[in-house]
Amino acid sequence: MSSEAMASEVKNTTPQSSASPQYRAWQAARRRNKGQIVAAQIGLVLVFLGLWELAPRMHWVNPMLTSYPSAIWLAFMQMIRDGELGHNVMVTLTEVAISFVIAMVLGTMIAIALWMSPKLERVLDPFLVVLNALPKIALVPIFYIWLGAEGSIYAVAVAVALFITILMLYTGFRQSDPNKVKLVHILGATRLQILTKVILPGNTHTFIATLKANAGLALVGVIVGEFQASKAGLGYLIVYGSQIFRMDMVMAAIVMLGFMSLAIYALIQWAENRFTRGGGHTGH
């Protein structure tokens, strides 16, 4: 049992009024340590923002090339008032969500097909390795010619996320507990029953890890696609802002990408925590 779990158990089973002085001292030290870590993190951010604001104003760097936080904030607020930021965020978010779902569903189906048919896996394995290693940005012009501006964005995003999804899930399937697989096979289970009763339930954490990786890769793929073809979205704002030397617009779009990535990760983490708690409860 980890120290965090032990602390939680002690906290739940030990009334605060009857806690020993040592336990209260340990709690106080733990709170101080957590507060110091948060304060250090906030301090680092403030120092970075302060230096970033100061350097262009003192002309240590060219403000046209780097902008500065106050200008980025003004550009951010202006784009919100104009409705420009909200529109472009929704465009990118929609593209990411659709690409994410397509990559996960298609990748899961292919990984299952590979596990169900070892011969198919042996045939496709070298192709999957090559396609996964291929720089997907090289495919952008081809997708643009084949699928047009909008279709190429989804194609690039799916291509970026799909192959890592297949490889992660299939690797997880292959590394499932061989004793459980052998046991249900001896009991007469078919390969489909082994998949549904052992492989898929035993790879919950693999699915969650794949979700986290896939969300980030889908976002990267969408932005790469928007760089090439889009007339809306955060990728478009970055390209357009750089063309007219509006670095405040570029930086504001990049900041929004950071917040979007954080929100997607937090949503998946929340879903993971809910699922884990639900599974632990039903297990009891």
PDB file of C-alpha atoms in Angstrom:
ATOM      1  CA  MET A   1       0.000   0.000   0.000  1.00  0.00           C
ATOM      2  CA  SER A   2       1.369   3.446  -0.945  1.00  0.00           C
ATOM      3  CA  SER A   3       1.999   6.229   1.579  1.00  0.00           C
ATOM      4  CA  GLU A   4      -0.883   8.265   0.080  1.00  0.00           C
ATOM      5  CA  ALA A   5      -3.289   5.347   0.518  1.00  0.00           C
ATOM      6  CA  MET A   6      -2.079   4.768   4.079  1.00  0.00           C
ATOM      7  CA  ALA A   7      -2.514   8.444   4.871  1.00  0.00           C
ATOM      8  CA  SER A   8      -6.028   8.405   3.435  1.00  0.00           C
ATOM      9  CA  GLU A   9      -6.924   5.305   5.451  1.00  0.00           C
ATOM     10  CA  VAL A  10      -5.524   6.800   8.639  1.00  0.00           C
ATOM     11  CA  LYS A  11      -7.409  10.022   7.965  1.00  0.00           C
ATOM     12  CA  ASN A  12     -10.671   8.140   7.462  1.00  0.00           C
ATOM     13  CA  THR A  13     -10.274   5.913  10.517  1.00  0.00           C
ATOM     14  CA  THR A  14      -8.699   8.360  12.970  1.00  0.00           C
ATOM     15  CA  PRO A  15     -10.982  11.035  14.477  1.00  0.00           C
ATOM     16  CA  GLN A  16      -9.374  14.472  14.322  1.00  0.00           C
ATOM     17  CA  SER A  17     -10.037  15.124  17.994  1.00  0.00           C
ATOM     18  CA  SER A  18      -8.218  11.934  19.064  1.00  0.00           C
ATOM     19  CA  ALA A  19      -5.329  12.186  16.569  1.00  0.00           C
ATOM     20  CA  SER A  20      -1.903  12.004  18.131  1.00  0.00           C
ATOM     21  CA  PRO A  21       0.379  15.094  18.161  1.00  0.00           C
ATOM     22  CA  GLN A  22       2.728  13.285  15.775  1.00  0.00           C
ATOM     23  CA  TYR A  23      -0.077  12.710  13.288  1.00  0.00           C
ATOM     24  CA  ARG A  24      -1.220  16.354  13.481  1.00  0.00           C
ATOM     25  CA  ALA A  25       2.383  17.484  13.007  1.00  0.00           C
ATOM     26  CA  TRP A  26       2.715  15.205   9.996  1.00  0.00           C
ATOM     27  CA  GLN A  27      -0.488  16.645   8.517  1.00  0.00           C
ATOM     28  CA  ALA A  28       0.729  20.199   9.065  1.00  0.00           C
ATOM     29  CA  ALA A  29       4.093  19.428   7.455  1.00  0.00           C
ATOM     30  CA  ARG A  30       2.339  17.797   4.507  1.00  0.00           C
ATOM     31  CA  ARG A  31       0.123  20.868   4.014  1.00  0.00           C
ATOM     32  CA  ARG A  32       3.149  23.165   4.223  1.00  0.00           C
ATOM     33  CA  ASN A  33       5.029  21.079   1.681  1.00  0.00           C
ATOM     34  CA  LYS A  34       2.099  21.133  -0.725  1.00  0.00           C
ATOM     35  CA  GLY A  35       1.706  24.892  -0.247  1.00  0.00           C
ATOM     36  CA  GLN A  36       5.406  25.468  -0.890  1.00  0.00           C
ATOM     37  CA  ILE A  37       5.244  23.462  -4.126  1.00  0.00           C
ATOM     38  CA  VAL A  38       2.215  25.432  -5.369  1.00  0.00           C
ATOM     39  CA  ALA A  39       3.860  28.727  -4.366  1.00  0.00           C
ATOM     40  CA  ALA A  40       7.061  27.765  -6.221  1.00  0.00           C
ATOM     41  CA  GLN A  41       5.065  26.856  -9.340  1.00  0.00           C
ATOM     42  CA  ILE A  42       3.161  30.161  -9.256  1.00  0.00           C
ATOM     43  CA  GLY A  43       6.418  32.011  -8.615  1.00  0.00           C
ATOM     44  CA  LEU A  44       8.083  30.448 -11.649  1.00  0.00           C
ATOM     45  CA  VAL A  45       5.147  31.462 -13.855  1.00  0.00           C
ATOM     46  CA  LEU A  46       5.202  35.034 -12.498  1.00  0.00           C
ATOM     47  CA  VAL A  47       8.964  35.346 -12.980  1.00  0.00           C
ATOM     48  CA  PHE A  48       8.677  34.046 -16.545  1.00  0.00           C
ATOM     49  CA  LEU A  49       5.838  36.455 -17.359  1.00  0.00           C
ATOM     50  CA  GLY A  50       7.692  39.332 -15.716  1.00  0.00           C
ATOM     51  CA  LEU A  51      10.875  38.703 -17.706  1.00  0.00           C
ATOM     52  CA  TRP A  52       8.854  38.262 -20.878  1.00  0.00           C
ATOM     53  CA  GLU A  53       7.102  41.605 -20.279  1.00  0.00           C
ATOM     54  CA  LEU A  54      10.330  43.394 -19.386  1.00  0.00           C
ATOM     55  CA  ALA A  55      12.607  42.112 -22.146  1.00  0.00           C
ATOM     56  CA  PRO A  56      10.699  43.605 -25.132  1.00  0.00           C
ATOM     57  CA  ARG A  57       9.984  46.870 -23.295  1.00  0.00           C
ATOM     58  CA  MET A  58      13.676  47.286 -22.480  1.00  0.00           C
ATOM     59  CA  HIS A  59      14.479  46.315 -26.102  1.00  0.00           C
ATOM     60  CA  TRP A  60      16.579  43.350 -25.023  1.00  0.00           C
ATOM     61  CA  VAL A  61      14.633  41.530 -27.727  1.00  0.00           C
ATOM     62  CA  ASN A  62      12.614  42.802 -30.668  1.00  0.00           C
ATOM     63  CA  PRO A  63       8.989  43.286 -29.468  1.00  0.00           C
ATOM     64  CA  MET A  64       7.722  42.720 -33.018  1.00  0.00           C
ATOM     65  CA  LEU A  65       9.128  39.185 -32.911  1.00  0.00           C
ATOM     66  CA  THR A  66       8.204  38.182 -29.364  1.00  0.00           C
ATOM     67  CA  SER A  67       5.322  40.461 -28.297  1.00  0.00           C
ATOM     68  CA  TYR A  68       4.711  40.595 -24.514  1.00  0.00           C
ATOM     69  CA  PRO A  69       2.057  39.368 -22.071  1.00  0.00           C
ATOM     70  CA  SER A  70       0.124  42.653 -21.736  1.00  0.00           C
ATOM     71  CA  ALA A  71      -0.177  42.951 -25.540  1.00  0.00           C
ATOM     72  CA  ILE A  72      -1.240  39.327 -25.783  1.00  0.00           C
ATOM     73  CA  TRP A  73      -3.913  39.936 -23.144  1.00  0.00           C
ATOM     74  CA  LEU A  74      -5.234  42.971 -25.058  1.00  0.00           C
ATOM     75  CA  ALA A  75      -5.310  40.967 -28.298  1.00  0.00           C
ATOM     76  CA  PHE A  76      -7.012  38.120 -26.448  1.00  0.00           C
ATOM     77  CA  MET A  77      -9.749  40.412 -25.110  1.00  0.00           C
ATOM     78  CA  GLN A  78     -10.200  42.118 -28.484  1.00  0.00           C
ATOM     79  CA  MET A  79     -10.676  38.772 -30.255  1.00  0.00           C
ATOM     80  CA  ILE A  80     -13.199  37.738 -27.597  1.00  0.00           C
ATOM     81  CA  ARG A  81     -15.181  40.956 -28.091  1.00  0.00           C
ATOM     82  CA  ASP A  82     -15.137  40.522 -31.869  1.00  0.00           C
ATOM     83  CA  GLY A  83     -16.230  36.893 -31.577  1.00  0.00           C
ATOM     84  CA  GLU A  84     -13.172  35.881 -33.573  1.00  0.00           C
ATOM     85  CA  LEU A  85     -11.553  33.788 -30.849  1.00  0.00           C
ATOM     86  CA  GLY A  86     -14.681  31.858 -29.907  1.00  0.00           C
ATOM     87  CA  HIS A  87     -15.411  30.994 -33.530  1.00  0.00           C
ATOM     88  CA  ASN A  88     -11.872  29.764 -34.223  1.00  0.00           C
ATOM     89  CA  VAL A  89     -11.688  27.798 -30.964  1.00  0.00           C
ATOM     90  CA  MET A  90     -14.958  26.019 -31.789  1.00  0.00           C
ATOM     91  CA  VAL A  91     -13.727  25.189 -35.294  1.00  0.00           C
ATOM     92  CA  THR A  92     -10.523  23.625 -33.955  1.00  0.00           C
ATOM     93  CA  LEU A  93     -12.312  21.884 -31.079  1.00  0.00           C
ATOM     94  CA  THR A  94     -14.879  20.361 -33.445  1.00  0.00           C
ATOM     95  CA  GLU A  95     -12.154  19.116 -35.781  1.00  0.00           C
ATOM     96  CA  VAL A  96     -10.208  17.638 -32.871  1.00  0.00           C
ATOM     97  CA  ALA A  97     -13.269  15.881 -31.431  1.00  0.00           C
ATOM     98  CA  ILE A  98     -14.279  14.322 -34.764  1.00  0.00           C
ATOM     99  CA  SER A  99     -10.718  13.258 -35.612  1.00  0.00           C
ATOM    100  CA  PHE A 100     -10.239  11.852 -32.109  1.00  0.00           C
ATOM    101  CA  VAL A 101     -13.385   9.708 -32.310  1.00  0.00           C
ATOM    102  CA  ILE A 102     -12.570   8.451 -35.809  1.00  0.00           C
ATOM    103  CA  ALA A 103      -8.989   7.535 -34.843  1.00  0.00           C
ATOM    104  CA  MET A 104     -10.065   5.764 -31.641  1.00  0.00           C
ATOM    105  CA  VAL A 105     -12.900   3.785 -33.221  1.00  0.00           C
ATOM    106  CA  LEU A 106     -10.955   2.842 -36.347  1.00  0.00           C
ATOM    107  CA  GLY A 107      -7.767   2.107 -34.390  1.00  0.00           C
ATOM    108  CA  THR A 108      -9.626  -0.076 -31.896  1.00  0.00           C
ATOM    109  CA  MET A 109     -11.333  -2.039 -34.675  1.00  0.00           C
ATOM    110  CA  ILE A 110      -8.038  -2.634 -36.486  1.00  0.00           C
ATOM    111  CA  ALA A 111      -6.255  -3.647 -33.258  1.00  0.00           C
ATOM    112  CA  ILE A 112      -9.041  -6.129 -32.502  1.00  0.00           C
ATOM    113  CA  ALA A 113      -8.856  -7.512 -36.047  1.00  0.00           C
ATOM    114  CA  LEU A 114      -5.087  -7.961 -35.710  1.00  0.00           C
ATOM    115  CA  TRP A 115      -5.508  -9.818 -32.408  1.00  0.00           C
ATOM    116  CA  MET A 116      -8.298 -11.973 -33.776  1.00  0.00           C
ATOM    117  CA  SER A 117      -6.230 -12.966 -36.825  1.00  0.00           C
ATOM    118  CA  PRO A 118      -2.503 -13.566 -36.137  1.00  0.00           C
ATOM    119  CA  LYS A 119      -1.977 -14.202 -39.865  1.00  0.00           C
ATOM    120  CA  LEU A 120      -3.376 -10.749 -40.667  1.00  0.00           C
ATOM    121  CA  GLU A 121      -1.046  -9.236 -38.055  1.00  0.00           C
ATOM    122  CA  ARG A 122       1.982 -10.891 -39.672  1.00  0.00           C
ATOM    123  CA  VAL A 123       0.929  -9.543 -43.073  1.00  0.00           C
ATOM    124  CA  LEU A 124       0.275  -5.953 -41.924  1.00  0.00           C
ATOM    125  CA  ASP A 125       2.950  -5.532 -39.245  1.00  0.00           C
ATOM    126  CA  PRO A 126       5.734  -4.099 -41.476  1.00  0.00           C
ATOM    127  CA  PHE A 127       3.284  -1.729 -43.155  1.00  0.00           C
ATOM    128  CA  LEU A 128       2.014  -0.441 -39.800  1.00  0.00           C
ATOM    129  CA  VAL A 129       5.571   0.151 -38.579  1.00  0.00           C
ATOM    130  CA  VAL A 130       6.500   2.079 -41.727  1.00  0.00           C
ATOM    131  CA  LEU A 131       3.316   4.151 -41.735  1.00  0.00           C
ATOM    132  CA  ASN A 132       3.708   4.969 -38.041  1.00  0.00           C
ATOM    133  CA  ALA A 133       7.298   6.146 -38.619  1.00  0.00           C
ATOM    134  CA  LEU A 134       6.404   8.176 -41.721  1.00  0.00           C
ATOM    135  CA  PRO A 135       6.326  11.959 -40.990  1.00  0.00           C
ATOM    136  CA  LYS A 136       2.646  12.738 -41.411  1.00  0.00           C
ATOM    137  CA  ILE A 137       3.304  16.343 -42.376  1.00  0.00           C
ATOM    138  CA  ALA A 138       4.651  14.989 -45.686  1.00  0.00           C
ATOM    139  CA  LEU A 139       1.142  13.737 -46.463  1.00  0.00           C
ATOM    140  CA  VAL A 140      -0.531  17.146 -46.068  1.00  0.00           C
ATOM    141  CA  PRO A 141      -0.164  18.255 -49.721  1.00  0.00           C
ATOM    142  CA  ILE A 142      -1.363  14.857 -50.949  1.00  0.00           C
ATOM    143  CA  PHE A 143      -4.422  14.917 -48.697  1.00  0.00           C
ATOM    144  CA  TYR A 144      -5.129  18.499 -49.794  1.00  0.00           C
ATOM    145  CA  ILE A 145      -5.137  17.482 -53.472  1.00  0.00           C
ATOM    146  CA  TRP A 146      -7.194  14.347 -52.841  1.00  0.00           C
ATOM    147  CA  LEU A 147      -9.702  15.594 -50.258  1.00  0.00           C
ATOM    148  CA  GLY A 148      -9.767  19.374 -50.464  1.00  0.00           C
ATOM    149  CA  ALA A 149      -9.176  21.910 -47.718  1.00  0.00           C
ATOM    150  CA  GLU A 150     -11.554  20.653 -45.017  1.00  0.00           C
ATOM    151  CA  GLY A 151     -11.152  16.946 -45.680  1.00  0.00           C
ATOM    152  CA  SER A 152      -7.368  17.178 -45.575  1.00  0.00           C
ATOM    153  CA  ILE A 153      -7.471  18.521 -42.000  1.00  0.00           C
ATOM    154  CA  TYR A 154      -9.386  15.489 -40.739  1.00  0.00           C
ATOM    155  CA  ALA A 155      -7.220  13.121 -42.804  1.00  0.00           C
ATOM    156  CA  VAL A 156      -3.977  14.486 -41.349  1.00  0.00           C
ATOM    157  CA  ALA A 157      -5.320  14.414 -37.786  1.00  0.00           C
ATOM    158  CA  VAL A 158      -6.580  10.840 -38.138  1.00  0.00           C
ATOM    159  CA  ALA A 159      -3.318   9.741 -39.780  1.00  0.00           C
ATOM    160  CA  VAL A 160      -1.269  11.232 -36.939  1.00  0.00           C
ATOM    161  CA  ALA A 161      -3.332   9.527 -34.218  1.00  0.00           C
ATOM    162  CA  LEU A 162      -4.423   6.296 -35.898  1.00  0.00           C
ATOM    163  CA  PHE A 163      -1.247   4.232 -36.088  1.00  0.00           C
ATOM    164  CA  ILE A 164      -0.068   4.921 -32.542  1.00  0.00           C
ATOM    165  CA  THR A 165      -3.587   3.953 -31.412  1.00  0.00           C
ATOM    166  CA  ILE A 166      -3.361   0.629 -33.256  1.00  0.00           C
ATOM    167  CA  LEU A 167       0.119  -0.148 -31.933  1.00  0.00           C
ATOM    168  CA  MET A 168      -0.654   0.784 -28.318  1.00  0.00           C
ATOM    169  CA  LEU A 169      -3.881  -1.217 -28.182  1.00  0.00           C
ATOM    170  CA  TYR A 170      -2.531  -4.235 -30.024  1.00  0.00           C
ATOM    171  CA  THR A 171       0.569  -4.301 -27.795  1.00  0.00           C
ATOM    172  CA  GLY A 172      -1.698  -4.197 -24.754  1.00  0.00           C
ATOM    173  CA  PHE A 173      -3.815  -7.045 -26.143  1.00  0.00           C
ATOM    174  CA  ARG A 174      -0.734  -9.194 -26.766  1.00  0.00           C
ATOM    175  CA  GLN A 175       0.601  -8.546 -23.256  1.00  0.00           C
ATOM    176  CA  SER A 176      -2.609  -9.617 -21.532  1.00  0.00           C
ATOM    177  CA  ASP A 177      -2.258 -12.201 -18.757  1.00  0.00           C
ATOM    178  CA  PRO A 178      -1.397 -15.442 -20.631  1.00  0.00           C
ATOM    179  CA  ASN A 179      -2.580 -17.603 -17.728  1.00  0.00           C
ATOM    180  CA  LYS A 180      -6.098 -16.161 -17.903  1.00  0.00           C
ATOM    181  CA  VAL A 181      -6.145 -16.570 -21.674  1.00  0.00           C
ATOM    182  CA  LYS A 182      -4.966 -20.180 -21.377  1.00  0.00           C
ATOM    183  CA  LEU A 183      -7.503 -20.940 -18.651  1.00  0.00           C
ATOM    184  CA  VAL A 184     -10.553 -19.724 -20.557  1.00  0.00           C
ATOM    185  CA  HIS A 185      -9.231 -21.431 -23.706  1.00  0.00           C
ATOM    186  CA  ILE A 186      -9.003 -24.755 -21.818  1.00  0.00           C
ATOM    187  CA  LEU A 187     -12.564 -24.222 -20.611  1.00  0.00           C
ATOM    188  CA  GLY A 188     -13.669 -24.097 -24.243  1.00  0.00           C
ATOM    189  CA  ALA A 189     -13.968 -20.385 -24.904  1.00  0.00           C
ATOM    190  CA  THR A 190     -13.816 -19.198 -28.501  1.00  0.00           C
ATOM    191  CA  ARG A 191     -11.378 -16.495 -29.574  1.00  0.00           C
ATOM    192  CA  LEU A 192     -14.217 -13.962 -29.600  1.00  0.00           C
ATOM    193  CA  GLN A 193     -15.187 -14.928 -26.047  1.00  0.00           C
ATOM    194  CA  ILE A 194     -11.563 -14.609 -24.930  1.00  0.00           C
ATOM    195  CA  LEU A 195     -11.536 -11.130 -26.452  1.00  0.00           C
ATOM    196  CA  THR A 196     -14.706  -9.974 -24.733  1.00  0.00           C
ATOM    197  CA  LYS A 197     -14.173 -11.717 -21.382  1.00  0.00           C
ATOM    198  CA  VAL A 198     -10.408 -11.367 -20.859  1.00  0.00           C
ATOM    199  CA  ILE A 199      -8.607  -9.143 -23.355  1.00  0.00           C
ATOM    200  CA  LEU A 200     -10.839  -6.070 -23.449  1.00  0.00           C
ATOM    201  CA  PRO A 201     -11.689  -5.951 -19.708  1.00  0.00           C
ATOM    202  CA  GLY A 202      -8.029  -6.524 -18.858  1.00  0.00           C
ATOM    203  CA  ASN A 203      -6.828  -3.568 -20.942  1.00  0.00           C
ATOM    204  CA  THR A 204      -8.776  -0.727 -19.371  1.00  0.00           C
ATOM    205  CA  HIS A 205      -5.599   1.158 -18.468  1.00  0.00           C
ATOM    206  CA  THR A 206      -4.268   0.629 -21.984  1.00  0.00           C
ATOM    207  CA  PHE A 207      -7.420   2.213 -23.392  1.00  0.00           C
ATOM    208  CA  ILE A 208      -7.110   5.174 -21.029  1.00  0.00           C
ATOM    209  CA  ALA A 209      -3.434   5.684 -21.899  1.00  0.00           C
ATOM    210  CA  THR A 210      -4.349   5.494 -25.585  1.00  0.00           C
ATOM    211  CA  LEU A 211      -7.094   8.080 -25.080  1.00  0.00           C
ATOM    212  CA  LYS A 212      -4.603  10.487 -23.535  1.00  0.00           C
ATOM    213  CA  ALA A 213      -2.055   9.992 -26.296  1.00  0.00           C
ATOM    214  CA  ASN A 214      -4.696  10.097 -29.028  1.00  0.00           C
ATOM    215  CA  ALA A 215      -6.226  13.374 -27.810  1.00  0.00           C
ATOM    216  CA  GLY A 216      -2.886  15.177 -27.968  1.00  0.00           C
ATOM    217  CA  LEU A 217      -1.984  13.672 -31.338  1.00  0.00           C
ATOM    218  CA  ALA A 218      -5.378  14.572 -32.817  1.00  0.00           C
ATOM    219  CA  LEU A 219      -4.857  18.172 -31.713  1.00  0.00           C
ATOM    220  CA  VAL A 220      -1.388  18.215 -33.284  1.00  0.00           C
ATOM    221  CA  GLY A 221      -2.751  16.752 -36.499  1.00  0.00           C
ATOM    222  CA  VAL A 222      -5.567  19.290 -36.711  1.00  0.00           C
ATOM    223  CA  ILE A 223      -3.188  22.216 -36.224  1.00  0.00           C
ATOM    224  CA  VAL A 224      -0.816  20.846 -38.882  1.00  0.00           C
ATOM    225  CA  GLY A 225      -3.765  20.487 -41.257  1.00  0.00           C
ATOM    226  CA  GLU A 226      -4.983  24.015 -40.480  1.00  0.00           C
ATOM    227  CA  PHE A 227      -1.536  25.409 -41.219  1.00  0.00           C
ATOM    228  CA  GLN A 228      -1.861  24.125 -44.772  1.00  0.00           C
ATOM    229  CA  ALA A 229      -5.486  24.510 -45.736  1.00  0.00           C
ATOM    230  CA  SER A 230      -7.842  26.074 -43.222  1.00  0.00           C
ATOM    231  CA  LYS A 231      -9.549  29.472 -43.332  1.00  0.00           C
ATOM    232  CA  ALA A 232     -10.609  29.176 -39.677  1.00  0.00           C
ATOM    233  CA  GLY A 233      -9.303  27.655 -36.477  1.00  0.00           C
ATOM    234  CA  LEU A 234      -6.415  28.321 -34.126  1.00  0.00           C
ATOM    235  CA  GLY A 235      -3.897  27.003 -36.657  1.00  0.00           C
ATOM    236  CA  TYR A 236      -5.232  29.519 -39.161  1.00  0.00           C
ATOM    237  CA  LEU A 237      -4.882  32.325 -36.602  1.00  0.00           C
ATOM    238  CA  ILE A 238      -1.247  31.362 -35.997  1.00  0.00           C
ATOM    239  CA  VAL A 239      -0.418  31.379 -39.713  1.00  0.00           C
ATOM    240  CA  TYR A 240      -2.392  34.555 -40.429  1.00  0.00           C
ATOM    241  CA  GLY A 241      -0.925  36.393 -37.449  1.00  0.00           C
ATOM    242  CA  SER A 242       2.619  35.490 -38.467  1.00  0.00           C
ATOM    243  CA  GLN A 243       1.989  36.685 -42.031  1.00  0.00           C
ATOM    244  CA  ILE A 244       0.927  40.152 -40.859  1.00  0.00           C
ATOM    245  CA  PHE A 245       3.478  40.255 -37.990  1.00  0.00           C
ATOM    246  CA  ARG A 246       0.765  40.187 -35.313  1.00  0.00           C
ATOM    247  CA  MET A 247       2.729  38.192 -32.769  1.00  0.00           C
ATOM    248  CA  ASP A 248       0.176  39.079 -30.105  1.00  0.00           C
ATOM    249  CA  MET A 249      -2.443  37.198 -32.154  1.00  0.00           C
ATOM    250  CA  VAL A 250      -0.048  34.278 -32.670  1.00  0.00           C
ATOM    251  CA  MET A 251       0.773  34.050 -28.967  1.00  0.00           C
ATOM    252  CA  ALA A 252      -2.893  34.370 -27.960  1.00  0.00           C
ATOM    253  CA  ALA A 253      -3.767  31.442 -30.253  1.00  0.00           C
ATOM    254  CA  ILE A 254      -0.886  29.389 -28.818  1.00  0.00           C
ATOM    255  CA  VAL A 255      -2.056  30.147 -25.269  1.00  0.00           C
ATOM    256  CA  MET A 256      -5.548  28.978 -26.220  1.00  0.00           C
ATOM    257  CA  LEU A 257      -4.040  25.764 -27.611  1.00  0.00           C
ATOM    258  CA  GLY A 258      -2.352  25.233 -24.245  1.00  0.00           C
ATOM    259  CA  PHE A 259      -5.626  25.725 -22.387  1.00  0.00           C
ATOM    260  CA  MET A 260      -7.418  23.436 -24.842  1.00  0.00           C
ATOM    261  CA  SER A 261      -4.824  20.694 -24.327  1.00  0.00           C
ATOM    262  CA  LEU A 262      -5.130  21.088 -20.564  1.00  0.00           C
ATOM    263  CA  ALA A 263      -8.944  20.933 -20.731  1.00  0.00           C
ATOM    264  CA  ILE A 264      -8.904  17.783 -22.887  1.00  0.00           C
ATOM    265  CA  TYR A 265      -6.424  16.087 -20.572  1.00  0.00           C
ATOM    266  CA  ALA A 266      -8.416  17.125 -17.485  1.00  0.00           C
ATOM    267  CA  LEU A 267     -11.618  15.733 -19.038  1.00  0.00           C
ATOM    268  CA  ILE A 268      -9.986  12.374 -19.756  1.00  0.00           C
ATOM    269  CA  GLN A 269      -8.445  12.327 -16.263  1.00  0.00           C
ATOM    270  CA  TRP A 270     -11.844  13.068 -14.730  1.00  0.00           C
ATOM    271  CA  ALA A 271     -13.411  10.239 -16.727  1.00  0.00           C
ATOM    272  CA  GLU A 272     -10.596   7.921 -15.646  1.00  0.00           C
ATOM    273  CA  ASN A 273     -11.085   8.814 -11.974  1.00  0.00           C
ATOM    274  CA  ARG A 274     -14.849   8.289 -12.211  1.00  0.00           C
ATOM    275  CA  PHE A 275     -14.364   4.953 -13.954  1.00  0.00           C
ATOM    276  CA  THR A 276     -11.707   3.823 -11.479  1.00  0.00           C
ATOM    277  CA  ARG A 277     -13.829   4.755  -8.468  1.00  0.00           C
ATOM    278  CA  GLY A 278     -16.840   3.045 -10.007  1.00  0.00           C
ATOM    279  CA  GLY A 279     -14.817  -0.083 -10.708  1.00  0.00           C
ATOM    280  CA  GLY A 280     -13.368  -0.122  -7.184  1.00  0.00           C
ATOM    281  CA  HIS A 281     -16.815   0.255  -5.694  1.00  0.00           C
ATOM    282  CA  THR A 282     -18.326  -2.547  -7.695  1.00  0.00           C
ATOM    283  CA  GLY A 283     -15.356  -4.709  -6.889  1.00  0.00           C
ATOM    284  CA  HIS A 284     -16.250  -4.448  -3.231  1.00  0.00           C
TER     285      HIS A 284
END
